[in-house]
PDB file of C-alpha atoms and ligand atoms in Angstrom:
ATOM      1  CA  MET A  28       0.059  16.803  19.664  1.00 47.00           C
ATOM      2  CA  SER A  29       1.983  18.757  17.015  1.00 55.00           C
ATOM      3  CA  ALA A  30       1.949  17.531  13.405  1.00 42.00           C
ATOM      4  CA  PRO A  31       4.547  14.845  12.698  1.00 49.00           C
ATOM      5  CA  GLN A  32       7.370  15.995  10.504  1.00 86.00           C
ATOM      6  CA  THR A  33       7.857  12.734   8.650  1.00 95.00           C
ATOM      7  CA  ILE A  34       5.243  10.980   6.548  1.00 97.00           C
ATOM      8  CA  LEU A  35       6.160   7.591   5.096  1.00 97.00           C
ATOM      9  CA  LEU A  36       4.015   6.166   2.293  1.00 98.00           C
ATOM     10  CA  LEU A  37       4.161   2.505   1.208  1.00 99.00           C
ATOM     11  CA  HIS A  38       3.189   1.691  -2.360  1.00 98.00           C
ATOM     12  CA  GLY A  39       0.945  -1.079  -3.653  1.00 98.00           C
ATOM     13  CA  PHE A  40       1.349  -4.010  -6.036  1.00 98.00           C
ATOM     14  CA  PRO A  41       2.690  -4.088  -8.736  1.00 98.00           C
ATOM     15  CA  LEU A  42       3.660  -0.436  -8.516  1.00 98.00           C
ATOM     16  CA  ASP A  43       6.418   1.608  -6.951  1.00 98.00           C
ATOM     17  CA  SER A  44       7.106   4.874  -5.169  1.00 98.00           C
ATOM     18  CA  ARG A  45       6.024   6.885  -8.227  1.00 98.00           C
ATOM     19  CA  MET A  46       2.393   6.166  -7.341  1.00 98.00           C
ATOM     20  CA  TRP A  47       2.755   8.727  -4.544  1.00 98.00           C
ATOM     21  CA  THR A  48       3.867  11.652  -6.733  1.00 98.00           C
ATOM     22  CA  PRO A  49       0.676  13.730  -6.169  1.00 98.00           C
ATOM     23  CA  GLN A  50       0.771  13.190  -2.398  1.00 98.00           C
ATOM     24  CA  ARG A  51       4.484  13.792  -2.181  1.00 98.00           C
ATOM     25  CA  SER A  52       4.359  17.157  -3.872  1.00 97.00           C
ATOM     26  CA  ALA A  53       1.284  18.339  -1.930  1.00 98.00           C
ATOM     27  CA  LEU A  54       2.664  17.287   1.462  1.00 98.00           C
ATOM     28  CA  GLU A  55       6.163  18.593   0.804  1.00 97.00           C
ATOM     29  CA  GLY A  56       4.584  21.870  -0.254  1.00 96.00           C
ATOM     30  CA  LEU A  57       3.026  22.072   3.203  1.00 96.00           C
ATOM     31  CA  GLY A  58       6.363  21.494   4.921  1.00 95.00           C
ATOM     32  CA  TYR A  59       6.105  17.796   5.728  1.00 95.00           C
ATOM     33  CA  ARG A  60       9.044  15.514   5.175  1.00 94.00           C
ATOM     34  CA  VAL A  61       7.848  12.706   2.896  1.00 97.00           C
ATOM     35  CA  LEU A  62       9.499   9.321   2.441  1.00 97.00           C
ATOM     36  CA  THR A  63       8.238   7.094  -0.383  1.00 98.00           C
ATOM     37  CA  PRO A  64      10.541   4.069  -0.453  1.00 98.00           C
ATOM     38  CA  ASP A  65      10.375   1.372  -3.117  1.00 98.00           C
ATOM     39  CA  LEU A  66       9.727  -2.028  -1.571  1.00 98.00           C
ATOM     40  CA  PRO A  67      12.245  -4.779  -2.452  1.00 98.00           C
ATOM     41  CA  GLY A  68      11.891  -5.853  -6.099  1.00 98.00           C
ATOM     42  CA  PHE A  69       9.911  -2.763  -7.187  1.00 98.00           C
ATOM     43  CA  GLY A  70      10.935   0.498  -8.817  1.00 98.00           C
ATOM     44  CA  ARG A  71      14.657   0.962  -8.384  1.00 98.00           C
ATOM     45  CA  ARG A  72      15.044  -1.794  -5.775  1.00 98.00           C
ATOM     46  CA  LYS A  73      16.544  -5.125  -6.821  1.00 98.00           C
ATOM     47  CA  PRO A  74      14.476  -8.191  -5.938  1.00 98.00           C
ATOM     48  CA  TRP A  75      15.466 -10.080  -2.825  1.00 98.00           C
ATOM     49  CA  PRO A  76      15.741 -13.873  -2.965  1.00 97.00           C
ATOM     50  CA  ARG A  77      12.217 -15.231  -2.972  1.00 96.00           C
ATOM     51  CA  GLU A  78      12.615 -17.072   0.332  1.00 96.00           C
ATOM     52  CA  ASN A  79      13.579 -13.790   2.049  1.00 98.00           C
ATOM     53  CA  CYS A  80      10.404 -11.987   0.944  1.00 98.00           C
ATOM     54  CA  SER A  81       7.489 -11.621   3.339  1.00 98.00           C
ATOM     55  CA  MET A  82       5.342  -8.774   4.574  1.00 98.00           C
ATOM     56  CA  GLU A  83       7.357  -9.073   7.809  1.00 98.00           C
ATOM     57  CA  SER A  84      10.781  -8.827   6.127  1.00 98.00           C
ATOM     58  CA  PHE A  85       9.532  -5.850   4.086  1.00 98.00           C
ATOM     59  CA  ALA A  86       8.314  -4.269   7.359  1.00 98.00           C
ATOM     60  CA  ASP A  87      11.723  -4.881   8.948  1.00 98.00           C
ATOM     61  CA  ASP A  88      13.282  -3.155   5.935  1.00 98.00           C
ATOM     62  CA  ILE A  89      11.049  -0.113   6.522  1.00 98.00           C
ATOM     63  CA  HIS A  90      11.914  -0.189  10.211  1.00 97.00           C
ATOM     64  CA  ARG A  91      15.643  -0.069   9.351  1.00 96.00           C
ATOM     65  CA  LEU A  92      15.006   2.857   7.016  1.00 96.00           C
ATOM     66  CA  LEU A  93      13.109   4.791   9.686  1.00 94.00           C
ATOM     67  CA  ARG A  94      15.662   4.091  12.394  1.00 92.00           C
ATOM     68  CA  ALA A  95      18.517   5.198  10.123  1.00 91.00           C
ATOM     69  CA  ASP A  96      16.746   8.215   8.747  1.00 81.00           C
ATOM     70  CA  THR A  97      15.267  10.532  11.329  1.00 68.00           C
ATOM     71  CA  GLY A  98      14.021  10.645  14.880  1.00 72.00           C
ATOM     72  CA  GLY A  99      12.990   7.106  14.069  1.00 89.00           C
ATOM     73  CA  SER A 100       9.234   7.441  13.744  1.00 93.00           C
ATOM     74  CA  ALA A 101       6.658   8.621  11.217  1.00 96.00           C
ATOM     75  CA  ALA A 102       3.005   8.801  10.330  1.00 97.00           C
ATOM     76  CA  VAL A 103       2.846   5.800   8.010  1.00 98.00           C
ATOM     77  CA  GLY A 104       0.431   5.293   5.141  1.00 98.00           C
ATOM     78  CA  GLY A 105       0.057   2.049   3.227  1.00 99.00           C
ATOM     79  CA  PHE A 106      -1.845   1.533  -0.003  1.00 98.00           C
ATOM     80  CA  SER A 107      -3.159  -2.010  -0.537  1.00 98.00           C
ATOM     81  CA  MET A 108      -0.005  -4.215  -0.395  1.00 98.00           C
ATOM     82  CA  GLY A 109       1.658  -1.268   1.365  1.00 99.00           C
ATOM     83  CA  GLY A 110      -1.129  -1.565   3.949  1.00 98.00           C
ATOM     84  CA  TYR A 111      -0.208  -5.226   4.519  1.00 98.00           C
ATOM     85  CA  VAL A 112       3.383  -4.116   5.137  1.00 98.00           C
ATOM     86  CA  LEU A 113       2.162  -1.351   7.457  1.00 98.00           C
ATOM     87  CA  LEU A 114       0.167  -3.874   9.497  1.00 98.00           C
ATOM     88  CA  ALA A 115       3.253  -6.098   9.760  1.00 98.00           C
ATOM     89  CA  LEU A 116       5.230  -3.020  10.865  1.00 98.00           C
ATOM     90  CA  LEU A 117       2.614  -2.306  13.542  1.00 98.00           C
ATOM     91  CA  ARG A 118       2.841  -5.905  14.724  1.00 97.00           C
ATOM     92  CA  ARG A 119       6.635  -5.936  14.911  1.00 97.00           C
ATOM     93  CA  HIS A 120       7.731  -2.349  15.523  1.00 97.00           C
ATOM     94  CA  PRO A 121       4.730  -0.321  16.740  1.00 97.00           C
ATOM     95  CA  GLU A 122       6.973   2.256  18.399  1.00 95.00           C
ATOM     96  CA  VAL A 123       7.999   3.749  15.036  1.00 96.00           C
ATOM     97  CA  VAL A 124       4.416   4.482  13.908  1.00 97.00           C
ATOM     98  CA  THR A 125       2.887   7.697  15.274  1.00 96.00           C
ATOM     99  CA  ALA A 126      -0.246   7.586  13.117  1.00 97.00           C
ATOM    100  CA  VAL A 127      -1.713   5.160  10.600  1.00 98.00           C
ATOM    101  CA  MET A 128      -3.222   5.694   7.146  1.00 98.00           C
ATOM    102  CA  LEU A 129      -4.788   2.557   5.657  1.00 98.00           C
ATOM    103  CA  MET A 130      -5.608   3.270   2.047  1.00 98.00           C
ATOM    104  CA  ASP A 131      -7.641   0.911  -0.150  1.00 98.00           C
ATOM    105  CA  THR A 132      -6.388  -2.069   1.813  1.00 98.00           C
ATOM    106  CA  HIS A 133      -7.621  -4.639   4.316  1.00 98.00           C
ATOM    107  CA  ALA A 134      -6.363  -6.601   7.299  1.00 98.00           C
ATOM    108  CA  ALA A 135      -7.459 -10.161   6.485  1.00 98.00           C
ATOM    109  CA  ALA A 136      -5.342 -12.966   5.050  1.00 98.00           C
ATOM    110  CA  ASP A 137      -6.044 -14.252   1.534  1.00 98.00           C
ATOM    111  CA  THR A 138      -9.046 -16.442   0.796  1.00 97.00           C
ATOM    112  CA  PRO A 139      -8.194 -19.784  -0.897  1.00 97.00           C
ATOM    113  CA  GLN A 140      -9.404 -18.275  -4.206  1.00 97.00           C
ATOM    114  CA  ALA A 141      -7.161 -15.210  -3.837  1.00 97.00           C
ATOM    115  CA  ARG A 142      -4.208 -17.490  -3.113  1.00 98.00           C
ATOM    116  CA  GLU A 143      -4.972 -19.564  -6.187  1.00 98.00           C
ATOM    117  CA  ASN A 144      -5.147 -16.407  -8.330  1.00 97.00           C
ATOM    118  CA  ARG A 145      -1.714 -15.377  -7.028  1.00 98.00           C
ATOM    119  CA  ARG A 146      -0.264 -18.821  -7.782  1.00 97.00           C
ATOM    120  CA  ASN A 147      -1.615 -18.574 -11.345  1.00 97.00           C
ATOM    121  CA  MET A 148       0.216 -15.285 -11.806  1.00 98.00           C
ATOM    122  CA  ILE A 149       3.375 -16.743 -10.251  1.00 98.00           C
ATOM    123  CA  ARG A 150       3.266 -19.548 -12.835  1.00 98.00           C
ATOM    124  CA  ALA A 151       2.465 -17.238 -15.773  1.00 98.00           C
ATOM    125  CA  VAL A 152       4.901 -14.337 -15.317  1.00 98.00           C
ATOM    126  CA  PRO A 153       8.181 -16.201 -16.002  1.00 97.00           C
ATOM    127  CA  GLU A 154       6.785 -17.326 -19.393  1.00 97.00           C
ATOM    128  CA  SER A 155       4.545 -14.450 -20.442  1.00 97.00           C
ATOM    129  CA  GLY A 156       6.232 -11.481 -18.784  1.00 97.00           C
ATOM    130  CA  VAL A 157       4.689  -8.481 -17.080  1.00 98.00           C
ATOM    131  CA  LYS A 158       2.481  -7.052 -19.838  1.00 98.00           C
ATOM    132  CA  PRO A 159      -0.407  -9.529 -19.278  1.00 98.00           C
ATOM    133  CA  VAL A 160      -0.292  -8.544 -15.589  1.00 98.00           C
ATOM    134  CA  ALA A 161      -0.762  -4.902 -16.585  1.00 98.00           C
ATOM    135  CA  ASP A 162      -3.547  -5.844 -19.025  1.00 98.00           C
ATOM    136  CA  ALA A 163      -5.407  -7.693 -16.280  1.00 97.00           C
ATOM    137  CA  MET A 164      -4.791  -5.268 -13.450  1.00 98.00           C
ATOM    138  CA  VAL A 165      -5.313  -1.782 -14.865  1.00 98.00           C
ATOM    139  CA  PRO A 166      -9.107  -2.242 -15.221  1.00 98.00           C
ATOM    140  CA  ARG A 167      -9.251  -3.448 -11.617  1.00 98.00           C
ATOM    141  CA  LEU A 168      -7.015  -0.736 -10.187  1.00 98.00           C
ATOM    142  CA  LEU A 169      -8.903   2.168 -11.777  1.00 98.00           C
ATOM    143  CA  SER A 170     -12.591   2.984 -12.064  1.00 98.00           C
ATOM    144  CA  SER A 171     -14.343   2.789 -15.422  1.00 97.00           C
ATOM    145  CA  THR A 172     -14.274   6.591 -15.676  1.00 97.00           C
ATOM    146  CA  ALA A 173     -10.518   7.027 -15.128  1.00 98.00           C
ATOM    147  CA  PRO A 174      -8.914   9.130 -17.875  1.00 98.00           C
ATOM    148  CA  ALA A 175      -7.009   7.343 -20.655  1.00 98.00           C
ATOM    149  CA  GLU A 176      -3.810   9.187 -19.751  1.00 98.00           C
ATOM    150  CA  LEU A 177      -3.931   7.816 -16.197  1.00 98.00           C
ATOM    151  CA  ARG A 178      -4.584   4.307 -17.545  1.00 98.00           C
ATOM    152  CA  ARG A 179      -1.492   4.605 -19.748  1.00 98.00           C
ATOM    153  CA  HIS A 180       0.557   5.912 -16.814  1.00 98.00           C
ATOM    154  CA  VAL A 181      -0.426   3.020 -14.527  1.00 98.00           C
ATOM    155  CA  PHE A 182       0.000   0.499 -17.359  1.00 98.00           C
ATOM    156  CA  ALA A 183       3.532   1.765 -18.041  1.00 98.00           C
ATOM    157  CA  MET A 184       4.419   1.723 -14.330  1.00 98.00           C
ATOM    158  CA  ILE A 185       3.367  -1.937 -14.067  1.00 98.00           C
ATOM    159  CA  CYS A 186       5.201  -2.893 -17.287  1.00 98.00           C
ATOM    160  CA  SER A 187       8.416  -1.361 -15.919  1.00 98.00           C
ATOM    161  CA  GLN A 188       8.506  -3.699 -12.891  1.00 98.00           C
ATOM    162  CA  ASN A 189      10.943  -6.567 -12.546  1.00 98.00           C
ATOM    163  CA  PRO A 190       9.155  -9.932 -13.116  1.00 98.00           C
ATOM    164  CA  ALA A 191      11.006 -11.443 -10.148  1.00 98.00           C
ATOM    165  CA  GLY A 192       9.752  -8.631  -7.902  1.00 98.00           C
ATOM    166  CA  ILE A 193       6.170  -9.398  -8.966  1.00 98.00           C
ATOM    167  CA  VAL A 194       6.512 -13.142  -8.416  1.00 98.00           C
ATOM    168  CA  ASN A 195       8.203 -12.719  -5.033  1.00 98.00           C
ATOM    169  CA  ALA A 196       5.633 -10.239  -3.760  1.00 98.00           C
ATOM    170  CA  GLN A 197       2.731 -12.434  -4.883  1.00 98.00           C
ATOM    171  CA  GLU A 198       4.232 -15.361  -2.994  1.00 98.00           C
ATOM    172  CA  ALA A 199       4.813 -13.157   0.066  1.00 98.00           C
ATOM    173  CA  MET A 200       1.231 -11.820  -0.023  1.00 98.00           C
ATOM    174  CA  ALA A 201      -0.171 -15.349  -0.417  1.00 98.00           C
ATOM    175  CA  ARG A 202       1.683 -16.377   2.755  1.00 97.00           C
ATOM    176  CA  ARG A 203       0.696 -13.355   4.860  1.00 98.00           C
ATOM    177  CA  GLY A 204      -1.389 -13.807   7.991  1.00 97.00           C
ATOM    178  CA  ASP A 205      -4.503 -12.138   9.333  1.00 98.00           C
ATOM    179  CA  HIS A 206      -3.981  -8.858  11.198  1.00 98.00           C
ATOM    180  CA  THR A 207      -7.599  -8.067  12.016  1.00 98.00           C
ATOM    181  CA  ASP A 208      -6.902  -8.341  15.757  1.00 98.00           C
ATOM    182  CA  LEU A 209      -4.397  -5.496  15.463  1.00 98.00           C
ATOM    183  CA  LEU A 210      -7.126  -3.038  14.491  1.00 98.00           C
ATOM    184  CA  ARG A 211      -8.784  -3.220  17.900  1.00 97.00           C
ATOM    185  CA  GLN A 212      -5.424  -2.747  19.601  1.00 96.00           C
ATOM    186  CA  LEU A 213      -4.383   0.345  17.651  1.00 97.00           C
ATOM    187  CA  ARG A 214      -3.522   3.083  20.109  1.00 94.00           C
ATOM    188  CA  VAL A 215      -2.574   5.762  17.574  1.00 97.00           C
ATOM    189  CA  PRO A 216      -4.935   7.789  15.368  1.00 97.00           C
ATOM    190  CA  ALA A 217      -5.903   6.072  12.137  1.00 98.00           C
ATOM    191  CA  LEU A 218      -7.295   7.264   8.838  1.00 98.00           C
ATOM    192  CA  VAL A 219      -8.990   4.779   6.515  1.00 98.00           C
ATOM    193  CA  VAL A 220      -9.360   5.946   2.903  1.00 98.00           C
ATOM    194  CA  VAL A 221     -11.248   4.081   0.194  1.00 98.00           C
ATOM    195  CA  GLY A 222     -12.367   4.855  -3.339  1.00 98.00           C
ATOM    196  CA  GLN A 223     -16.122   4.389  -3.617  1.00 98.00           C
ATOM    197  CA  GLU A 224     -15.586   2.439  -6.860  1.00 98.00           C
ATOM    198  CA  ASP A 225     -12.825   0.232  -5.420  1.00 98.00           C
ATOM    199  CA  VAL A 226     -13.572  -3.340  -6.573  1.00 98.00           C
ATOM    200  CA  LEU A 227     -10.491  -4.907  -4.943  1.00 98.00           C
ATOM    201  CA  THR A 228     -10.954  -3.621  -1.381  1.00 98.00           C
ATOM    202  CA  PRO A 229     -14.476  -2.171  -1.499  1.00 98.00           C
ATOM    203  CA  PRO A 230     -15.973   0.484   0.801  1.00 98.00           C
ATOM    204  CA  ALA A 231     -17.812  -2.161   2.869  1.00 98.00           C
ATOM    205  CA  THR A 232     -14.427  -3.708   3.737  1.00 98.00           C
ATOM    206  CA  ALA A 233     -13.006  -0.308   4.662  1.00 98.00           C
ATOM    207  CA  ARG A 234     -16.023   0.497   6.841  1.00 98.00           C
ATOM    208  CA  ALA A 235     -15.767  -2.828   8.674  1.00 98.00           C
ATOM    209  CA  MET A 236     -12.041  -2.243   9.200  1.00 98.00           C
ATOM    210  CA  CYS A 237     -12.531   1.313  10.458  1.00 98.00           C
ATOM    211  CA  ASP A 238     -15.312   0.241  12.841  1.00 98.00           C
ATOM    212  CA  GLN A 239     -12.803  -1.897  14.699  1.00 98.00           C
ATOM    213  CA  ILE A 240     -10.199   0.849  15.185  1.00 97.00           C
ATOM    214  CA  PRO A 241     -10.690   2.807  18.433  1.00 95.00           C
ATOM    215  CA  ALA A 242      -9.598   6.163  16.945  1.00 90.00           C
ATOM    216  CA  GLY A 243     -10.443   5.412  13.322  1.00 96.00           C
ATOM    217  CA  ARG A 244     -11.704   7.950  10.805  1.00 98.00           C
ATOM    218  CA  LEU A 245     -13.097   6.863   7.443  1.00 98.00           C
ATOM    219  CA  VAL A 246     -13.043   8.933   4.266  1.00 98.00           C
ATOM    220  CA  GLU A 247     -14.706   7.606   1.121  1.00 98.00           C
ATOM    221  CA  ILE A 248     -13.569   9.114  -2.149  1.00 98.00           C
ATOM    222  CA  PRO A 249     -16.402   9.521  -4.688  1.00 98.00           C
ATOM    223  CA  GLY A 250     -15.798   8.457  -8.279  1.00 97.00           C
ATOM    224  CA  ALA A 251     -12.458   6.764  -7.583  1.00 98.00           C
ATOM    225  CA  GLY A 252     -11.422   3.118  -7.830  1.00 98.00           C
ATOM    226  CA  HIS A 253      -8.733   1.196  -5.951  1.00 98.00           C
ATOM    227  CA  LEU A 254      -6.007   3.670  -6.900  1.00 98.00           C
ATOM    228  CA  ALA A 255      -7.985   6.516  -5.351  1.00 98.00           C
ATOM    229  CA  ASN A 256      -4.845   8.530  -4.623  1.00 98.00           C
ATOM    230  CA  LEU A 257      -4.120   8.769  -8.374  1.00 98.00           C
ATOM    231  CA  GLU A 258      -7.700   9.060  -9.588  1.00 98.00           C
ATOM    232  CA  ALA A 259      -8.738  11.718  -7.083  1.00 98.00           C
ATOM    233  CA  PRO A 260      -5.484  13.170  -5.755  1.00 98.00           C
ATOM    234  CA  GLN A 261      -7.016  16.387  -4.466  1.00 98.00           C
ATOM    235  CA  ALA A 262      -9.663  14.602  -2.401  1.00 98.00           C
ATOM    236  CA  VAL A 263      -7.145  12.109  -1.020  1.00 98.00           C
ATOM    237  CA  ASN A 264      -4.613  14.853  -0.261  1.00 98.00           C
ATOM    238  CA  ALA A 265      -7.306  16.848   1.546  1.00 98.00           C
ATOM    239  CA  ALA A 266      -8.201  13.792   3.672  1.00 98.00           C
ATOM    240  CA  ILE A 267      -4.542  13.183   4.541  1.00 98.00           C
ATOM    241  CA  VAL A 268      -3.834  16.817   5.411  1.00 98.00           C
ATOM    242  CA  GLU A 269      -6.945  17.154   7.556  1.00 98.00           C
ATOM    243  CA  PHE A 270      -5.967  13.984   9.407  1.00 98.00           C
ATOM    244  CA  LEU A 271      -2.358  15.090   9.924  1.00 96.00           C
ATOM    245  CA  ARG A 272      -3.379  18.542  11.115  1.00 95.00           C
ATOM    246  CA  ALA A 273      -5.647  17.047  13.762  1.00 94.00           C
ATOM    247  CA  LEU A 274      -2.843  14.954  15.301  1.00 91.00           C
TER     248      LEU A 274
HETATM  249  C1  MLT B   3      -2.400  -3.869  -4.435  1.00 76.40           C
HETATM  250  O1  MLT B   3      -3.030  -2.973  -4.999  1.00 76.40           O
HETATM  251  O2  MLT B   3      -1.367  -3.649  -3.794  1.00 76.40           O
HETATM  252  C2  MLT B   3      -2.924  -5.291  -4.590  1.00 76.40           C
HETATM  253  O3  MLT B   3      -4.242  -5.269  -5.046  1.00 76.40           O
HETATM  254  C3  MLT B   3      -2.807  -6.026  -3.283  1.00 76.40           C
HETATM  255  C4  MLT B   3      -3.167  -7.471  -3.437  1.00 76.40           C
HETATM  256  O4  MLT B   3      -2.892  -8.077  -4.489  1.00 76.40           O
HETATM  257  O5  MLT B   3      -3.713  -8.044  -2.478  1.00 76.40           O
END
């Protein structure tokens, strides 16, 4: 199979398309067409009404984008929340996905504790704003050895998000279902990438996920946390390019 021309990358929470800057420039430099949309309520996208937000409605939004944009299909990568949207896309519109990149994410639904944590944030953000979210999340998104400049960059990206986008996405993630069964049914090549210091979706989770995918390939990124693509962009770019070239 020849390399796909279009690569679509779905960002995580509570971030936006800017998290893909290192991948975008590397892949475009190699001649790929790279789409990095903002999900509703993040980056430059206005929030949708809360009741319209779900991983499925976000996946339908991506499907519309792909259908309108090109030949209608792409190799799709999803980081964390973006991975949840990718799994919903695979469930609803598998024909638009030519290859899968699951990055620091997982396929299970929330545990009761994770749901409770989301509901706490949903209650707090309207009163306290986004800064406490950034304070709490930056140490969990990055490894303890991440440079201060990267910490400031991620902190600022979180602080720039719309509070309604954060609340709506948390509610949508709390309501998402389990997609573990999809892994066994995947009929396209899949790359699973995980930072070895990822405390949110740890390597053991990535290994278990990859083991279930018929054509799954796992790459662990040494010295990187959850946001491996920003902490170790060269290693993550190399994994992506090697995967794409083998398609
Ligand atoms: C993310 O990085 O997108 C989040 O950790 C996903 C989540 O909250 O489950």
